PDB file of C-alpha atoms in Angstrom:
ATOM      1  CA  MET G   9      10.962 -86.323   9.709  1.00  0.00           C
ATOM      2  CA  GLN G  10      10.535 -82.880  10.926  1.00  0.00           C
ATOM      3  CA  GLY G  11      11.085 -84.024  14.548  1.00  0.00           C
ATOM      4  CA  GLU G  12      14.190 -86.103  13.590  1.00  0.00           C
ATOM      5  CA  ASP G  13      15.529 -83.228  11.742  1.00  0.00           C
ATOM      6  CA  GLU G  14      14.765 -80.554  14.870  1.00  0.00           C
ATOM      7  CA  ALA G  15      16.488 -83.440  17.301  1.00  0.00           C
ATOM      8  CA  LEU G  16      19.714 -83.489  14.774  1.00  0.00           C
ATOM      9  CA  PHE G  17      19.641 -79.498  14.733  1.00  0.00           C
ATOM     10  CA  GLN G  18      19.376 -79.630  18.539  1.00  0.00           C
ATOM     11  CA  LYS G  19      22.311 -81.983  19.010  1.00  0.00           C
ATOM     12  CA  GLY G  20      24.385 -80.436  16.435  1.00  0.00           C
ATOM     13  CA  LEU G  21      24.281 -76.705  17.652  1.00  0.00           C
ATOM     14  CA  PRO G  22      26.517 -76.960  20.635  1.00  0.00           C
ATOM     15  CA  ILE G  23      28.922 -79.377  18.969  1.00  0.00           C
ATOM     16  CA  ARG G  24      29.160 -76.616  16.225  1.00  0.00           C
ATOM     17  CA  ARG G  25      29.479 -73.823  18.415  1.00  0.00           C
ATOM     18  CA  GLU G  26      32.400 -75.609  20.327  1.00  0.00           C
ATOM     19  CA  VAL G  27      34.305 -76.497  17.342  1.00  0.00           C
ATOM     20  CA  LEU G  28      33.865 -73.245  15.114  1.00  0.00           C
ATOM     21  CA  GLY G  29      33.342 -70.755  17.973  1.00  0.00           C
ATOM     22  CA  ALA G  30      29.890 -69.493  19.084  1.00  0.00           C
ATOM     23  CA  ASP G  31      30.377 -65.988  17.775  1.00  0.00           C
ATOM     24  CA  TYR G  32      30.895 -67.679  14.067  1.00  0.00           C
ATOM     25  CA  VAL G  33      28.168 -69.714  14.390  1.00  0.00           C
ATOM     26  CA  ASP G  34      25.674 -67.482  15.882  1.00  0.00           C
ATOM     27  CA  GLY G  35      26.765 -64.750  13.688  1.00  0.00           C
ATOM     28  CA  SER G  36      26.014 -67.210  10.583  1.00  0.00           C
ATOM     29  CA  LEU G  37      22.484 -67.969  12.172  1.00  0.00           C
ATOM     30  CA  ALA G  38      21.641 -64.372  12.841  1.00  0.00           C
ATOM     31  CA  ARG G  39      22.645 -63.089   9.210  1.00  0.00           C
ATOM     32  CA  ALA G  40      20.357 -65.949   7.744  1.00  0.00           C
ATOM     33  CA  ASP G  41      17.077 -65.022   5.911  1.00  0.00           C
ATOM     34  CA  ASP G  42      14.659 -67.388   5.524  1.00  0.00           C
ATOM     35  CA  PHE G  43      16.427 -68.736   2.398  1.00  0.00           C
ATOM     36  CA  MET G  44      19.886 -69.220   3.841  1.00  0.00           C
ATOM     37  CA  MET G  45      18.315 -70.672   7.061  1.00  0.00           C
ATOM     38  CA  ALA G  46      17.307 -73.980   5.028  1.00  0.00           C
ATOM     39  CA  PHE G  47      21.042 -74.453   4.802  1.00  0.00           C
ATOM     40  CA  GLN G  48      21.969 -73.318   8.244  1.00  0.00           C
ATOM     41  CA  ARG G  49      19.677 -76.154   9.302  1.00  0.00           C
ATOM     42  CA  ILE G  50      20.963 -78.312   7.062  1.00  0.00           C
ATOM     43  CA  THR G  51      24.447 -78.066   7.975  1.00  0.00           C
ATOM     44  CA  THR G  52      23.826 -77.959  11.635  1.00  0.00           C
ATOM     45  CA  SER G  53      21.704 -81.210  11.386  1.00  0.00           C
ATOM     46  CA  TRP G  54      23.625 -83.258   8.879  1.00  0.00           C
ATOM     47  CA  ALA G  55      27.184 -82.359   9.410  1.00  0.00           C
ATOM     48  CA  TRP G  56      27.235 -81.522  12.967  1.00  0.00           C
ATOM     49  CA  GLY G  57      24.354 -83.528  14.337  1.00  0.00           C
ATOM     50  CA  MET G  58      24.395 -86.729  12.298  1.00  0.00           C
ATOM     51  CA  ALA G  59      28.260 -86.767  11.422  1.00  0.00           C
ATOM     52  CA  TRP G  60      30.176 -84.742  14.418  1.00  0.00           C
ATOM     53  CA  GLY G  61      27.904 -86.179  16.677  1.00  0.00           C
ATOM     54  CA  ASP G  62      28.462 -89.996  16.175  1.00  0.00           C
ATOM     55  CA  PRO G  63      30.931 -90.947  18.833  1.00  0.00           C
ATOM     56  CA  THR G  64      32.627 -93.355  16.688  1.00  0.00           C
ATOM     57  CA  LEU G  65      35.341 -90.908  15.993  1.00  0.00           C
ATOM     58  CA  ASP G  66      36.683 -88.211  18.502  1.00  0.00           C
ATOM     59  CA  ARG G  67      36.917 -84.634  17.648  1.00  0.00           C
ATOM     60  CA  LYS G  68      40.604 -84.528  17.113  1.00  0.00           C
ATOM     61  CA  THR G  69      40.389 -87.182  14.341  1.00  0.00           C
ATOM     62  CA  ARG G  70      37.390 -85.236  12.684  1.00  0.00           C
ATOM     63  CA  SER G  71      39.444 -81.984  12.416  1.00  0.00           C
ATOM     64  CA  ILE G  72      42.376 -83.960  11.086  1.00  0.00           C
ATOM     65  CA  ILE G  73      40.055 -85.813   8.322  1.00  0.00           C
ATOM     66  CA  ASN G  74      38.265 -82.372   7.560  1.00  0.00           C
ATOM     67  CA  LEU G  75      41.647 -80.394   7.009  1.00  0.00           C
ATOM     68  CA  ALA G  76      42.615 -83.253   4.287  1.00  0.00           C
ATOM     69  CA  MET G  77      39.245 -83.741   2.894  1.00  0.00           C
ATOM     70  CA  LEU G  78      38.942 -79.655   2.305  1.00  0.00           C
ATOM     71  CA  THR G  79      42.385 -79.579   0.714  1.00  0.00           C
ATOM     72  CA  ALA G  80      41.619 -82.465  -1.649  1.00  0.00           C
ATOM     73  CA  MET G  81      38.313 -80.394  -2.753  1.00  0.00           C
ATOM     74  CA  GLY G  82      40.367 -76.932  -2.534  1.00  0.00           C
ATOM     75  CA  LYS G  83      37.815 -75.573  -0.205  1.00  0.00           C
ATOM     76  CA  ILE G  84      40.176 -72.657   1.249  1.00  0.00           C
ATOM     77  CA  PRO G  85      37.642 -70.923   3.281  1.00  0.00           C
ATOM     78  CA  GLU G  86      36.545 -74.225   4.862  1.00  0.00           C
ATOM     79  CA  VAL G  87      40.246 -74.966   5.305  1.00  0.00           C
ATOM     80  CA  LYS G  88      40.631 -71.501   7.157  1.00  0.00           C
ATOM     81  CA  LEU G  89      37.464 -71.938   9.141  1.00  0.00           C
ATOM     82  CA  HIS G  90      38.707 -75.748  10.027  1.00  0.00           C
ATOM     83  CA  VAL G  91      42.042 -75.068  10.962  1.00  0.00           C
ATOM     84  CA  LYS G  92      40.647 -72.680  13.908  1.00  0.00           C
ATOM     85  CA  GLY G  93      38.157 -75.548  14.786  1.00  0.00           C
ATOM     86  CA  ALA G  94      41.122 -78.197  14.855  1.00  0.00           C
ATOM     87  CA  LEU G  95      42.809 -75.792  17.383  1.00  0.00           C
ATOM     88  CA  ASN G  96      39.640 -75.670  19.492  1.00  0.00           C
ATOM     89  CA  ASN G  97      39.730 -79.612  19.206  1.00  0.00           C
ATOM     90  CA  GLY G  98      43.394 -80.054  20.456  1.00  0.00           C
ATOM     91  CA  VAL G  99      45.501 -80.639  17.044  1.00  0.00           C
ATOM     92  CA  SER G 100      48.807 -79.433  17.179  1.00  0.00           C
ATOM     93  CA  VAL G 101      50.322 -77.437  14.878  1.00  0.00           C
ATOM     94  CA  ASP G 102      52.613 -79.979  14.090  1.00  0.00           C
ATOM     95  CA  GLU G 103      49.576 -82.407  13.237  1.00  0.00           C
ATOM     96  CA  ILE G 104      48.167 -79.844  11.277  1.00  0.00           C
ATOM     97  CA  LYS G 105      51.694 -79.325   9.021  1.00  0.00           C
ATOM     98  CA  ALA G 106      51.836 -83.278   9.060  1.00  0.00           C
ATOM     99  CA  THR G 107      48.168 -83.563   7.892  1.00  0.00           C
ATOM    100  CA  LEU G 108      48.624 -80.943   5.031  1.00  0.00           C
ATOM    101  CA  SER G 109      51.970 -82.312   4.052  1.00  0.00           C
ATOM    102  CA  HIS G 110      50.592 -86.148   3.812  1.00  0.00           C
ATOM    103  CA  ALA G 111      47.708 -84.572   1.670  1.00  0.00           C
ATOM    104  CA  SER G 112      50.531 -83.006  -0.812  1.00  0.00           C
ATOM    105  CA  ALA G 113      51.346 -86.605  -1.696  1.00  0.00           C
ATOM    106  CA  TYR G 114      47.731 -87.394  -2.524  1.00  0.00           C
ATOM    107  CA  CYS G 115      45.826 -84.181  -3.413  1.00  0.00           C
ATOM    108  CA  GLY G 116      48.985 -82.659  -5.415  1.00  0.00           C
ATOM    109  CA  ILE G 117      51.018 -79.416  -4.704  1.00  0.00           C
ATOM    110  CA  PRO G 118      48.832 -76.949  -5.616  1.00  0.00           C
ATOM    111  CA  ALA G 119      46.185 -77.771  -3.872  1.00  0.00           C
ATOM    112  CA  ALA G 120      48.470 -78.456  -0.517  1.00  0.00           C
ATOM    113  CA  LEU G 121      50.198 -75.063  -1.300  1.00  0.00           C
ATOM    114  CA  ASP G 122      46.887 -73.438  -1.032  1.00  0.00           C
ATOM    115  CA  ALA G 123      45.652 -75.230   2.171  1.00  0.00           C
ATOM    116  CA  PHE G 124      49.283 -74.363   3.706  1.00  0.00           C
ATOM    117  CA  LYS G 125      48.870 -70.760   3.023  1.00  0.00           C
ATOM    118  CA  ALA G 126      45.154 -70.564   4.372  1.00  0.00           C
ATOM    119  CA  ALA G 127      46.430 -72.893   7.541  1.00  0.00           C
ATOM    120  CA  HIS G 128      49.320 -70.467   8.126  1.00  0.00           C
ATOM    121  CA  GLU G 129      47.448 -67.242   8.013  1.00  0.00           C
ATOM    122  CA  VAL G 130      45.032 -68.978  10.494  1.00  0.00           C
ATOM    123  CA  LEU G 131      47.713 -70.001  12.925  1.00  0.00           C
ATOM    124  CA  LEU G 132      49.530 -66.520  12.729  1.00  0.00           C
ATOM    125  CA  ALA G 133      46.252 -65.121  13.728  1.00  0.00           C
ATOM    126  CA  GLU G 134      45.568 -67.385  16.448  1.00  0.00           C
ATOM    127  CA  GLY G 135      48.836 -67.029  17.875  1.00  0.00           C
ATOM    128  CA  ALA G 136      49.605 -70.498  17.546  1.00  0.00           C
ATOM    129  CA  ILE G 137      52.783 -69.844  15.450  1.00  0.00           C
ATOM    130  CA  ILE G 138      54.886 -66.580  15.407  1.00  0.00           C
ATOM    131  CA  PRO G 139      55.822 -64.569  11.952  1.00  0.00           C
ATOM    132  CA  ALA G 140      59.391 -65.467  10.693  1.00  0.00           C
ATOM    133  CA  ALA G 141      60.671 -62.037  10.914  1.00  0.00           C
ATOM    134  CA  ALA G 142      59.674 -62.504  14.862  1.00  0.00           C
ATOM    135  CA  ALA G 143      61.624 -65.342  15.440  1.00  0.00           C
ATOM    136  CA  ALA G 144      64.584 -64.818  13.241  1.00  0.00           C
ATOM    137  CA  PRO G 145      67.348 -62.664  14.917  1.00  0.00           C
ATOM    138  CA  ALA G 146      68.091 -59.351  13.350  1.00  0.00           C
ATOM    139  CA  PRO G 147      70.626 -59.301  10.436  1.00  0.00           C
ATOM    140  CA  ASP G 148      72.602 -56.686  12.701  1.00  0.00           C
ATOM    141  CA  ALA G 149      72.449 -58.617  15.848  1.00  0.00           C
ATOM    142  CA  PRO G 150      75.772 -59.961  17.224  1.00  0.00           C
ATOM    143  CA  ARG G 151      76.119 -63.684  17.078  1.00  0.00           C
ATOM    144  CA  LYS G 152      76.248 -65.427  20.703  1.00  0.00           C
ATOM    145  CA  ASP G 153      79.396 -67.484  19.490  1.00  0.00           C
ATOM    146  CA  LYS G 154      81.387 -64.831  17.830  1.00  0.00           C
ATOM    147  CA  GLY G 155      85.210 -64.540  18.736  1.00  0.00           C
ATOM    148  CA  LYS G 156      84.901 -68.332  20.335  1.00  0.00           C
ATOM    149  CA  LYS G 157      87.083 -71.129  18.704  1.00  0.00           C
ATOM    150  CA  LYS G 158      85.337 -73.887  16.624  1.00  0.00           C
ATOM    151  CA  LYS G 159      86.678 -77.264  18.278  1.00  0.00           C
TER     152      LYS G 159
END
């Protein structure tokens, strides 16, 4: 069984790095003492080697599924991590929004609100969306249609 676990770990490690970012993964591994390294090996082997390593579903689909499941479980730190991963896997902002909107109907408003807030924070930090204040014109800015007659 040891050899099989090692093979899954080696299969999962590059997938985990590509989705979550090498800095995050390598940092997690570097900070792990003997006790926490057991979990690092489990998550890399099972979640990334076995689950994410199965070619049946593409990474974009897996990211969307993860966001919905993590919303349902209320695992907000993981929602944040997987929003960034979803962007890395080609999930658009609109697809993230649609996934969380869909989860609202099945997981409830409080769970979805937490997930929306978490996703919003990550999307802003990653530059995937712009802050509302930057998108809206200043309140005292002149309107372009000022003085024109309406038809």
